[in-house]
PDB file of C-alpha atoms and ligand atoms in Angstrom:
ATOM      1  CA  UNK A   1      -0.241  -0.033  -0.310  1.00  0.00           C
ATOM      2  CA  UNK A   2       1.020   3.449  -0.418  1.00  0.00           C
ATOM      3  CA  UNK A   3       3.564   5.441   1.928  1.00  0.00           C
ATOM      4  CA  UNK A   4       3.329   8.530   1.383  1.00  0.00           C
ATOM      5  CA  UNK A   5       2.853  10.310   4.864  1.00  0.00           C
ATOM      6  CA  UNK A   6      -0.437  12.328   5.897  1.00  0.00           C
ATOM      7  CA  UNK A   7      -0.185  16.169   6.018  1.00  0.00           C
ATOM      8  CA  UNK A   8      -3.373  17.577   4.306  1.00  0.00           C
ATOM      9  CA  UNK A   9      -4.047  19.479   6.877  1.00  0.00           C
ATOM     10  CA  UNK A  10      -0.415  20.793   7.317  1.00  0.00           C
ATOM     11  CA  UNK A  11      -1.136  24.158   5.567  1.00  0.00           C
ATOM     12  CA  UNK A  12      -3.305  26.754   7.014  1.00  0.00           C
ATOM     13  CA  UNK A  13      -7.104  26.648   5.043  1.00  0.00           C
ATOM     14  CA  UNK A  14      -9.013  30.000   4.582  1.00  0.00           C
ATOM     15  CA  UNK A  15     -12.182  27.501   5.082  1.00  0.00           C
ATOM     16  CA  UNK A  16     -11.802  23.826   5.960  1.00  0.00           C
ATOM     17  CA  UNK A  17     -14.218  21.659   3.876  1.00  0.00           C
ATOM     18  CA  UNK A  18     -16.119  18.676   5.155  1.00  0.00           C
ATOM     19  CA  UNK A  19     -13.891  15.764   5.255  1.00  0.00           C
ATOM     20  CA  UNK A  20     -14.340  13.248   2.093  1.00  0.00           C
ATOM     21  CA  UNK A  21     -12.622  10.129   0.575  1.00  0.00           C
ATOM     22  CA  UNK A  22     -11.241  11.526  -2.017  1.00  0.00           C
ATOM     23  CA  UNK A  23      -7.985  10.920  -4.128  1.00  0.00           C
ATOM     24  CA  UNK A  24      -6.227  12.949  -1.945  1.00  0.00           C
ATOM     25  CA  UNK A  25      -6.991  10.964   0.958  1.00  0.00           C
ATOM     26  CA  UNK A  26      -6.714   7.450  -0.567  1.00  0.00           C
ATOM     27  CA  UNK A  27      -2.700   8.611  -1.240  1.00  0.00           C
ATOM     28  CA  UNK A  28      -2.262   8.763   2.557  1.00  0.00           C
ATOM     29  CA  UNK A  29      -4.715   6.838   4.217  1.00  0.00           C
ATOM     30  CA  UNK A  30      -2.551   3.653   5.354  1.00  0.00           C
ATOM     31  CA  UNK A  31      -0.578   6.391   7.025  1.00  0.00           C
ATOM     32  CA  UNK A  32      -3.381   8.648   8.180  1.00  0.00           C
ATOM     33  CA  UNK A  33      -5.252   5.763   9.753  1.00  0.00           C
ATOM     34  CA  UNK A  34      -2.671   4.542  11.820  1.00  0.00           C
ATOM     35  CA  UNK A  35      -1.301   7.759  12.990  1.00  0.00           C
ATOM     36  CA  UNK A  36      -5.089   8.447  14.279  1.00  0.00           C
ATOM     37  CA  UNK A  37      -6.468   5.751  15.429  1.00  0.00           C
ATOM     38  CA  UNK A  38      -5.248   4.034  18.801  1.00  0.00           C
ATOM     39  CA  UNK A  39      -4.923   0.203  18.191  1.00  0.00           C
ATOM     40  CA  UNK A  40      -6.251   0.282  14.330  1.00  0.00           C
ATOM     41  CA  UNK A  41      -3.446  -2.653  13.618  1.00  0.00           C
ATOM     42  CA  UNK A  42      -4.113  -4.606  16.880  1.00  0.00           C
ATOM     43  CA  UNK A  43      -7.765  -4.364  15.543  1.00  0.00           C
ATOM     44  CA  UNK A  44      -7.635  -5.395  11.678  1.00  0.00           C
ATOM     45  CA  UNK A  45      -4.591  -7.949  12.579  1.00  0.00           C
ATOM     46  CA  UNK A  46      -7.960  -9.840  15.199  1.00  0.00           C
ATOM     47  CA  UNK A  47     -10.266  -9.318  13.018  1.00  0.00           C
ATOM     48  CA  UNK A  48      -9.239 -11.878  10.750  1.00  0.00           C
ATOM     49  CA  UNK A  49      -8.511 -14.342  14.095  1.00  0.00           C
ATOM     50  CA  UNK A  50     -11.897 -13.567  15.493  1.00  0.00           C
ATOM     51  CA  UNK A  51     -13.696 -14.127  11.833  1.00  0.00           C
ATOM     52  CA  UNK A  52     -12.168 -17.343  11.665  1.00  0.00           C
ATOM     53  CA  UNK A  53     -13.524 -18.775  14.772  1.00  0.00           C
ATOM     54  CA  UNK A  54     -17.438 -17.191  13.373  1.00  0.00           C
ATOM     55  CA  UNK A  55     -17.124 -18.159   9.538  1.00  0.00           C
ATOM     56  CA  UNK A  56     -19.943 -20.982   8.457  1.00  0.00           C
ATOM     57  CA  UNK A  57     -18.854 -23.301   5.724  1.00  0.00           C
ATOM     58  CA  UNK A  58     -20.561 -22.050   1.733  1.00  0.00           C
ATOM     59  CA  UNK A  59     -20.566 -18.433   3.138  1.00  0.00           C
ATOM     60  CA  UNK A  60     -19.614 -14.302   2.594  1.00  0.00           C
ATOM     61  CA  UNK A  61     -18.080 -12.731   4.791  1.00  0.00           C
ATOM     62  CA  UNK A  62     -18.687  -8.672   4.329  1.00  0.00           C
ATOM     63  CA  UNK A  63     -16.405  -5.799   4.839  1.00  0.00           C
ATOM     64  CA  UNK A  64     -18.623  -2.713   5.089  1.00  0.00           C
ATOM     65  CA  UNK A  65     -16.180   0.179   4.172  1.00  0.00           C
ATOM     66  CA  UNK A  66     -13.788  -0.849   2.943  1.00  0.00           C
ATOM     67  CA  UNK A  67     -11.609   1.583   2.029  1.00  0.00           C
ATOM     68  CA  UNK A  68      -8.140  -0.208   0.610  1.00  0.00           C
ATOM     69  CA  UNK A  69      -8.868  -3.845   1.577  1.00  0.00           C
ATOM     70  CA  UNK A  70      -7.084  -3.921   5.331  1.00  0.00           C
ATOM     71  CA  UNK A  71      -9.523  -6.257   6.776  1.00  0.00           C
ATOM     72  CA  UNK A  72     -10.865  -7.936   3.773  1.00  0.00           C
ATOM     73  CA  UNK A  73      -6.694  -9.163   3.138  1.00  0.00           C
ATOM     74  CA  UNK A  74      -6.687 -10.016   7.460  1.00  0.00           C
ATOM     75  CA  UNK A  75     -10.243 -12.171   7.027  1.00  0.00           C
ATOM     76  CA  UNK A  76      -8.512 -13.757   3.678  1.00  0.00           C
ATOM     77  CA  UNK A  77      -5.644 -14.552   5.229  1.00  0.00           C
ATOM     78  CA  UNK A  78      -6.855 -15.919   8.277  1.00  0.00           C
ATOM     79  CA  UNK A  79      -9.993 -17.324   7.365  1.00  0.00           C
ATOM     80  CA  UNK A  80      -9.459 -21.451   6.138  1.00  0.00           C
ATOM     81  CA  UNK A  81     -13.316 -22.405   6.228  1.00  0.00           C
ATOM     82  CA  UNK A  82     -14.162 -24.478   3.238  1.00  0.00           C
ATOM     83  CA  UNK A  83     -16.470 -21.929   0.466  1.00  0.00           C
ATOM     84  CA  UNK A  84     -15.787 -19.166   1.809  1.00  0.00           C
ATOM     85  CA  UNK A  85     -15.907 -15.905  -0.018  1.00  0.00           C
ATOM     86  CA  UNK A  86     -15.204 -12.049   0.920  1.00  0.00           C
ATOM     87  CA  UNK A  87     -17.222  -9.121  -0.274  1.00  0.00           C
ATOM     88  CA  UNK A  88     -15.316  -5.862   0.190  1.00  0.00           C
ATOM     89  CA  UNK A  89     -17.824  -2.747  -0.266  1.00  0.00           C
ATOM     90  CA  UNK A  90     -17.530   1.253  -0.392  1.00  0.00           C
ATOM     91  CA  UNK A  91     -18.701   3.945  -2.300  1.00  0.00           C
ATOM     92  CA  UNK A  92     -14.854   5.936  -2.526  1.00  0.00           C
ATOM     93  CA  UNK A  93     -14.414   5.404  -6.535  1.00  0.00           C
ATOM     94  CA  UNK A  94     -10.543   6.262  -5.608  1.00  0.00           C
ATOM     95  CA  UNK A  95     -10.429   3.763  -2.627  1.00  0.00           C
ATOM     96  CA  UNK A  96     -12.325   1.360  -5.004  1.00  0.00           C
ATOM     97  CA  UNK A  97      -9.697   1.510  -7.261  1.00  0.00           C
ATOM     98  CA  UNK A  98      -6.481   1.094  -4.886  1.00  0.00           C
ATOM     99  CA  UNK A  99      -8.051  -1.485  -3.209  1.00  0.00           C
ATOM    100  CA  UNK A 100      -8.207  -3.694  -6.528  1.00  0.00           C
ATOM    101  CA  UNK A 101      -4.909  -2.962  -7.172  1.00  0.00           C
ATOM    102  CA  UNK A 102      -4.204  -4.114  -3.671  1.00  0.00           C
ATOM    103  CA  UNK A 103      -5.909  -7.261  -2.970  1.00  0.00           C
ATOM    104  CA  UNK A 104      -4.710  -8.521  -6.842  1.00  0.00           C
ATOM    105  CA  UNK A 105      -0.781  -7.789  -5.147  1.00  0.00           C
ATOM    106  CA  UNK A 106      -1.294  -9.852  -2.386  1.00  0.00           C
ATOM    107  CA  UNK A 107      -2.726 -13.330  -4.788  1.00  0.00           C
ATOM    108  CA  UNK A 108       1.059 -13.514  -5.866  1.00  0.00           C
ATOM    109  CA  UNK A 109       2.206 -13.015  -2.115  1.00  0.00           C
ATOM    110  CA  UNK A 110       0.213 -15.594  -0.631  1.00  0.00           C
ATOM    111  CA  UNK A 111      -1.518 -19.039  -0.944  1.00  0.00           C
ATOM    112  CA  UNK A 112      -4.503 -20.269  -0.122  1.00  0.00           C
ATOM    113  CA  UNK A 113      -5.971 -16.689   0.257  1.00  0.00           C
ATOM    114  CA  UNK A 114     -10.375 -16.959   0.062  1.00  0.00           C
ATOM    115  CA  UNK A 115     -11.679 -16.064  -3.108  1.00  0.00           C
ATOM    116  CA  UNK A 116     -12.499 -11.662  -2.882  1.00  0.00           C
ATOM    117  CA  UNK A 117     -14.873  -9.165  -5.033  1.00  0.00           C
ATOM    118  CA  UNK A 118     -15.141  -5.559  -4.062  1.00  0.00           C
ATOM    119  CA  UNK A 119     -17.913  -3.620  -5.250  1.00  0.00           C
ATOM    120  CA  UNK A 120     -17.981   0.146  -5.479  1.00  0.00           C
ATOM    121  CA  UNK A 121     -21.820   0.729  -4.063  1.00  0.00           C
ATOM    122  CA  UNK A 122     -23.465   2.116  -1.184  1.00  0.00           C
ATOM    123  CA  UNK A 123     -23.850  -0.215   1.532  1.00  0.00           C
ATOM    124  CA  UNK A 124     -27.018   1.287   2.232  1.00  0.00           C
ATOM    125  CA  UNK A 125     -28.561   0.146  -0.690  1.00  0.00           C
ATOM    126  CA  UNK A 126     -26.943  -3.312  -0.804  1.00  0.00           C
ATOM    127  CA  UNK A 127     -28.724  -6.547  -1.245  1.00  0.00           C
ATOM    128  CA  UNK A 128     -27.107  -8.723   1.429  1.00  0.00           C
ATOM    129  CA  UNK A 129     -25.963 -12.757   0.890  1.00  0.00           C
ATOM    130  CA  UNK A 130     -26.482 -15.093   3.483  1.00  0.00           C
ATOM    131  CA  UNK A 131     -23.463 -14.029   5.586  1.00  0.00           C
ATOM    132  CA  UNK A 132     -21.307 -15.715   8.612  1.00  0.00           C
ATOM    133  CA  UNK A 133     -19.139 -12.539   9.183  1.00  0.00           C
ATOM    134  CA  UNK A 134     -20.090  -9.128   8.844  1.00  0.00           C
ATOM    135  CA  UNK A 135     -16.830  -6.450   9.250  1.00  0.00           C
ATOM    136  CA  UNK A 136     -17.909  -2.806   9.904  1.00  0.00           C
ATOM    137  CA  UNK A 137     -14.965  -1.566  10.896  1.00  0.00           C
ATOM    138  CA  UNK A 138     -14.972   2.533  11.556  1.00  0.00           C
ATOM    139  CA  UNK A 139     -17.606   2.668   8.862  1.00  0.00           C
ATOM    140  CA  UNK A 140     -20.887   2.787  10.685  1.00  0.00           C
ATOM    141  CA  UNK A 141     -19.779   6.171  12.197  1.00  0.00           C
ATOM    142  CA  UNK A 142     -20.046   8.089   8.744  1.00  0.00           C
ATOM    143  CA  UNK A 143     -23.682   6.493   7.947  1.00  0.00           C
ATOM    144  CA  UNK A 144     -26.033   9.332   8.553  1.00  0.00           C
ATOM    145  CA  UNK A 145     -27.333   8.034  12.299  1.00  0.00           C
ATOM    146  CA  UNK A 146     -31.119   7.811  11.098  1.00  0.00           C
ATOM    147  CA  UNK A 147     -29.649   5.546   8.804  1.00  0.00           C
ATOM    148  CA  UNK A 148     -27.954   2.962  11.709  1.00  0.00           C
ATOM    149  CA  UNK A 149     -30.901   0.859  12.940  1.00  0.00           C
ATOM    150  CA  UNK A 150     -31.915  -0.075   9.348  1.00  0.00           C
ATOM    151  CA  UNK A 151     -28.427  -1.313   8.091  1.00  0.00           C
ATOM    152  CA  UNK A 152     -28.201  -3.273  11.308  1.00  0.00           C
ATOM    153  CA  UNK A 153     -31.170  -4.652  11.102  1.00  0.00           C
ATOM    154  CA  UNK A 154     -30.993  -5.787   7.804  1.00  0.00           C
ATOM    155  CA  UNK A 155     -27.242  -6.858   8.758  1.00  0.00           C
ATOM    156  CA  UNK A 156     -29.103  -9.227  11.306  1.00  0.00           C
ATOM    157  CA  UNK A 157     -31.165 -10.647   8.786  1.00  0.00           C
ATOM    158  CA  UNK A 158     -28.425 -11.626   6.471  1.00  0.00           C
ATOM    159  CA  UNK A 159     -26.592 -13.432   9.454  1.00  0.00           C
ATOM    160  CA  UNK A 160     -26.528 -17.025   9.703  1.00  0.00           C
ATOM    161  CA  UNK A 161     -26.263 -18.835  13.050  1.00  0.00           C
ATOM    162  CA  UNK A 162     -22.597 -19.184  14.388  1.00  0.00           C
ATOM    163  CA  UNK A 163     -21.603 -15.616  12.213  1.00  0.00           C
ATOM    164  CA  UNK A 164     -21.080 -12.570  14.000  1.00  0.00           C
ATOM    165  CA  UNK A 165     -21.187  -8.394  13.260  1.00  0.00           C
ATOM    166  CA  UNK A 166     -17.542  -7.433  13.976  1.00  0.00           C
ATOM    167  CA  UNK A 167     -18.395  -3.136  14.503  1.00  0.00           C
ATOM    168  CA  UNK A 168     -15.418  -1.219  15.582  1.00  0.00           C
ATOM    169  CA  UNK A 169     -15.934   2.863  15.927  1.00  0.00           C
ATOM    170  CA  UNK A 170     -14.807   6.023  17.586  1.00  0.00           C
ATOM    171  CA  UNK A 171     -16.788   6.531  21.114  1.00  0.00           C
ATOM    172  CA  UNK A 172     -18.343   9.211  22.870  1.00  0.00           C
ATOM    173  CA  UNK A 173     -18.917   9.470  26.171  1.00  0.00           C
ATOM    174  CA  UNK A 174     -22.060  10.517  28.406  1.00  0.00           C
ATOM    175  CA  UNK A 175     -20.122  11.351  31.015  1.00  0.00           C
ATOM    176  CA  UNK A 176     -18.705  14.367  30.235  1.00  0.00           C
ATOM    177  CA  UNK A 177     -15.221  13.853  32.428  1.00  0.00           C
ATOM    178  CA  UNK A 178     -14.367  10.983  30.950  1.00  0.00           C
ATOM    179  CA  UNK A 179     -15.638  12.017  27.426  1.00  0.00           C
ATOM    180  CA  UNK A 180     -12.883  15.239  27.909  1.00  0.00           C
ATOM    181  CA  UNK A 181     -10.115  12.742  29.504  1.00  0.00           C
ATOM    182  CA  UNK A 182     -10.400  10.258  26.899  1.00  0.00           C
ATOM    183  CA  UNK A 183     -10.514  12.715  23.678  1.00  0.00           C
ATOM    184  CA  UNK A 184      -7.274  14.808  25.399  1.00  0.00           C
ATOM    185  CA  UNK A 185      -5.834  11.454  25.651  1.00  0.00           C
ATOM    186  CA  UNK A 186      -6.276  10.885  22.021  1.00  0.00           C
ATOM    187  CA  UNK A 187      -4.824  14.026  21.016  1.00  0.00           C
ATOM    188  CA  UNK A 188      -1.608  13.304  22.960  1.00  0.00           C
ATOM    189  CA  UNK A 189      -2.083  10.383  21.047  1.00  0.00           C
ATOM    190  CA  UNK A 190      -2.311  12.417  17.603  1.00  0.00           C
ATOM    191  CA  UNK A 191       0.288  14.539  19.049  1.00  0.00           C
ATOM    192  CA  UNK A 192       3.020  11.406  20.056  1.00  0.00           C
ATOM    193  CA  UNK A 193       2.329  10.467  16.329  1.00  0.00           C
ATOM    194  CA  UNK A 194       3.750  14.045  14.605  1.00  0.00           C
ATOM    195  CA  UNK A 195       0.500  15.757  13.695  1.00  0.00           C
ATOM    196  CA  UNK A 196       0.744  19.578  14.678  1.00  0.00           C
ATOM    197  CA  UNK A 197      -2.089  21.145  16.569  1.00  0.00           C
ATOM    198  CA  UNK A 198      -2.890  22.733  13.440  1.00  0.00           C
ATOM    199  CA  UNK A 199      -3.374  19.833  11.990  1.00  0.00           C
ATOM    200  CA  UNK A 200      -5.450  18.319  14.842  1.00  0.00           C
ATOM    201  CA  UNK A 201      -7.634  21.268  14.935  1.00  0.00           C
ATOM    202  CA  UNK A 202      -8.416  21.370  11.147  1.00  0.00           C
ATOM    203  CA  UNK A 203      -8.878  17.277  10.598  1.00  0.00           C
ATOM    204  CA  UNK A 204     -11.521  17.900  13.748  1.00  0.00           C
ATOM    205  CA  UNK A 205     -13.349  20.622  12.337  1.00  0.00           C
ATOM    206  CA  UNK A 206     -13.563  18.813   8.853  1.00  0.00           C
ATOM    207  CA  UNK A 207     -14.795  15.420  10.422  1.00  0.00           C
ATOM    208  CA  UNK A 208     -17.145  17.214  12.284  1.00  0.00           C
ATOM    209  CA  UNK A 209     -20.160  17.161  10.064  1.00  0.00           C
ATOM    210  CA  UNK A 210     -19.537  13.700   8.058  1.00  0.00           C
ATOM    211  CA  UNK A 211     -18.312  11.605  11.143  1.00  0.00           C
ATOM    212  CA  UNK A 212     -20.982  11.050  14.516  1.00  0.00           C
ATOM    213  CA  UNK A 213     -19.932   9.284  17.157  1.00  0.00           C
ATOM    214  CA  UNK A 214     -21.999   7.353  19.579  1.00  0.00           C
ATOM    215  CA  UNK A 215     -21.651   6.022  23.023  1.00  0.00           C
ATOM    216  CA  UNK A 216     -21.192   2.459  23.795  1.00  0.00           C
ATOM    217  CA  UNK A 217     -24.345   2.828  25.423  1.00  0.00           C
ATOM    218  CA  UNK A 218     -26.358   3.715  22.220  1.00  0.00           C
ATOM    219  CA  UNK A 219     -24.155   1.223  20.322  1.00  0.00           C
ATOM    220  CA  UNK A 220     -25.591  -1.686  22.744  1.00  0.00           C
ATOM    221  CA  UNK A 221     -29.293  -0.625  22.532  1.00  0.00           C
ATOM    222  CA  UNK A 222     -29.317   0.224  18.916  1.00  0.00           C
ATOM    223  CA  UNK A 223     -27.627  -3.154  18.126  1.00  0.00           C
ATOM    224  CA  UNK A 224     -30.205  -5.431  20.477  1.00  0.00           C
ATOM    225  CA  UNK A 225     -33.254  -3.084  18.634  1.00  0.00           C
ATOM    226  CA  UNK A 226     -31.831  -4.776  15.873  1.00  0.00           C
ATOM    227  CA  UNK A 227     -32.538  -8.475  17.154  1.00  0.00           C
ATOM    228  CA  UNK A 228     -28.590  -9.153  17.629  1.00  0.00           C
ATOM    229  CA  UNK A 229     -28.593 -11.321  20.985  1.00  0.00           C
ATOM    230  CA  UNK A 230     -25.322 -10.282  22.619  1.00  0.00           C
ATOM    231  CA  UNK A 231     -23.142  -7.620  22.448  1.00  0.00           C
ATOM    232  CA  UNK A 232     -19.475  -8.066  24.051  1.00  0.00           C
ATOM    233  CA  UNK A 233     -16.908  -5.441  23.833  1.00  0.00           C
ATOM    234  CA  UNK A 234     -13.372  -6.896  22.565  1.00  0.00           C
ATOM    235  CA  UNK A 235     -10.899  -4.178  22.467  1.00  0.00           C
ATOM    236  CA  UNK A 236     -11.015  -0.838  23.520  1.00  0.00           C
ATOM    237  CA  UNK A 237      -7.765   2.183  23.305  1.00  0.00           C
ATOM    238  CA  UNK A 238      -9.170   4.853  24.513  1.00  0.00           C
ATOM    239  CA  UNK A 239     -11.767   6.602  22.607  1.00  0.00           C
ATOM    240  CA  UNK A 240     -11.649   3.576  19.755  1.00  0.00           C
ATOM    241  CA  UNK A 241     -13.265   0.481  20.509  1.00  0.00           C
ATOM    242  CA  UNK A 242     -14.528  -3.030  18.621  1.00  0.00           C
ATOM    243  CA  UNK A 243     -17.381  -5.282  19.474  1.00  0.00           C
ATOM    244  CA  UNK A 244     -18.493  -8.172  18.138  1.00  0.00           C
ATOM    245  CA  UNK A 245     -22.178  -8.490  17.985  1.00  0.00           C
ATOM    246  CA  UNK A 246     -23.724 -12.034  17.598  1.00  0.00           C
ATOM    247  CA  UNK A 247     -27.527 -13.085  15.739  1.00  0.00           C
TER     248      UNK A 247
HETATM  249  N1  LIG B 324     -22.889   4.636   2.429  1.00  0.00           N
HETATM  250  C1  LIG B 324     -21.447   3.946   1.927  1.00  0.00           C
HETATM  251  N2  LIG B 324     -21.064   2.869   1.611  1.00  0.00           N
HETATM  252  C2  LIG B 324     -20.119   2.221   1.503  1.00  0.00           C
HETATM  253  N3  LIG B 324     -18.709   2.917   1.466  1.00  0.00           N
HETATM  254  C3  LIG B 324     -18.954   3.785   2.315  1.00  0.00           C
HETATM  255  C4  LIG B 324     -20.213   4.426   2.895  1.00  0.00           C
HETATM  256  N4  LIG B 324     -19.831   5.657   3.847  1.00  0.00           N
HETATM  257  C5  LIG B 324     -18.816   5.705   3.710  1.00  0.00           C
HETATM  258  N5  LIG B 324     -18.067   4.368   3.409  1.00  0.00           N
HETATM  259  C6  LIG B 324     -16.780   4.348   3.337  1.00  0.00           C
HETATM  260  O1  LIG B 324     -16.002   4.007   4.338  1.00  0.00           O
HETATM  261  C7  LIG B 324     -15.140   3.992   4.589  1.00  0.00           C
HETATM  262  C8  LIG B 324     -14.945   4.501   6.521  1.00  0.00           C
HETATM  263  S1  LIG B 324     -13.183   4.475   6.662  1.00  0.00           S
HETATM  264  C9  LIG B 324     -13.127   2.662   6.944  1.00  0.00           C
HETATM  265  C10 LIG B 324     -11.775   1.927   7.094  1.00  0.00           C
HETATM  266  C11 LIG B 324     -11.364   0.199   6.724  1.00  0.00           C
HETATM  267  N6  LIG B 324     -12.702  -0.309   6.830  1.00  0.00           N
HETATM  268  C12 LIG B 324     -10.087  -0.174   7.196  1.00  0.00           C
HETATM  269  O2  LIG B 324     -10.433  -0.919   8.290  1.00  0.00           O
HETATM  270  O3  LIG B 324      -9.133   0.350   6.938  1.00  0.00           O
HETATM  271  C13 LIG B 324     -12.984   4.813   8.337  1.00  0.00           C
HETATM  272  C14 LIG B 324     -12.294   5.627   8.796  1.00  0.00           C
HETATM  273  O4  LIG B 324     -11.377   6.588   7.406  1.00  0.00           O
HETATM  274  O5  LIG B 324     -12.240   5.747   9.891  1.00  0.00           O
HETATM  275  C15 LIG B 324     -14.699   5.055   3.894  1.00  0.00           C
HETATM  276  O6  LIG B 324     -13.536   4.177   2.809  1.00  0.00           O
HETATM  277  C16 LIG B 324     -15.763   5.166   3.061  1.00  0.00           C
HETATM  278  O7  LIG B 324     -15.621   5.676   1.729  1.00  0.00           O
HETATM  279  O1  LIG B 325      -8.690  11.587  13.039  1.00  0.00           O
HETATM  280  C1  LIG B 325      -9.648  11.229  14.165  1.00  0.00           C
HETATM  281  O2  LIG B 325     -10.085  11.944  14.390  1.00  0.00           O
HETATM  282  C2  LIG B 325     -10.843  10.390  13.944  1.00  0.00           C
HETATM  283  O3  LIG B 325     -11.121  10.132  14.700  1.00  0.00           O
HETATM  284  C3  LIG B 325     -10.148   9.020  12.902  1.00  0.00           C
HETATM  285  C4  LIG B 325     -10.399   9.297  11.457  1.00  0.00           C
HETATM  286  C5  LIG B 325      -9.270   8.407  10.696  1.00  0.00           C
HETATM  287  C6  LIG B 325      -9.671   8.342   9.584  1.00  0.00           C
HETATM  288  C7  LIG B 325     -10.316   9.241   8.590  1.00  0.00           C
HETATM  289  C8  LIG B 325     -11.191  10.055   9.471  1.00  0.00           C
HETATM  290  C9  LIG B 325     -11.646   9.525  11.072  1.00  0.00           C
END
């Protein structure tokens, strides 16, 4: 994947535009997400391990909001269950183009990878096939809040017995002190990863209209309302967490 450093918000901008997954972001995305999301490499690597426990024979594994395919590749490497394949979906044309290149390149480097299909499309309009694993790795937070329950209900309907949804998100906290502490620590994490105060401030203003985090309680309630029977957090680093939701 591209090794370009993220300098998108390094210069002062007269007006900060809303964040979009365009060409410029795609070029620096691996660096951006690693330096911005505490625990991201651990989550991605372990998603493959988790998925291997839930994969059912002859079923589909979905990576929804696949970006450059990091999760798809982890699923393909770890799952050995008979007849499984991965479907990666993203609505950014720039992401999808680079994702296909990356995954094709991996085919020649590893043997025994699950087959994969990369679809350019809106996950809200997707016709789900019977699935054993669905990964929403930092994608639900970009879906309009009023669409979230419908999407999760449709995922729940497509999940096979023994399968799971794995949902990773940035969290907000209903307790103001907890929210402020973990937000400050996230800023410290970004600073330690080389982002300036200007970059941090401009990025925050770029994402505030397009990315709306929920609290852990809101996630749990909504997942139960969507028909999931059990919600188990398996990872948290600062204000970023990942949950397993069982059908
Ligand atoms: N309605 C939608 N339909 C399809 N894709 C969408 C939609 N809305 C947003 N996206 C896509 O969801 C992805 C979110 S990034 C996921 C990281 C990845 N999972 C990773 O583990 O590397 C998260 C982040 O950057 O913080 C982007 O590629 C969007 O184009
Ligand atoms: O950078 C942030 O503050 C985030 O919350 C995470 C993020 C990572 C990549 C794109 C958009 C948001």
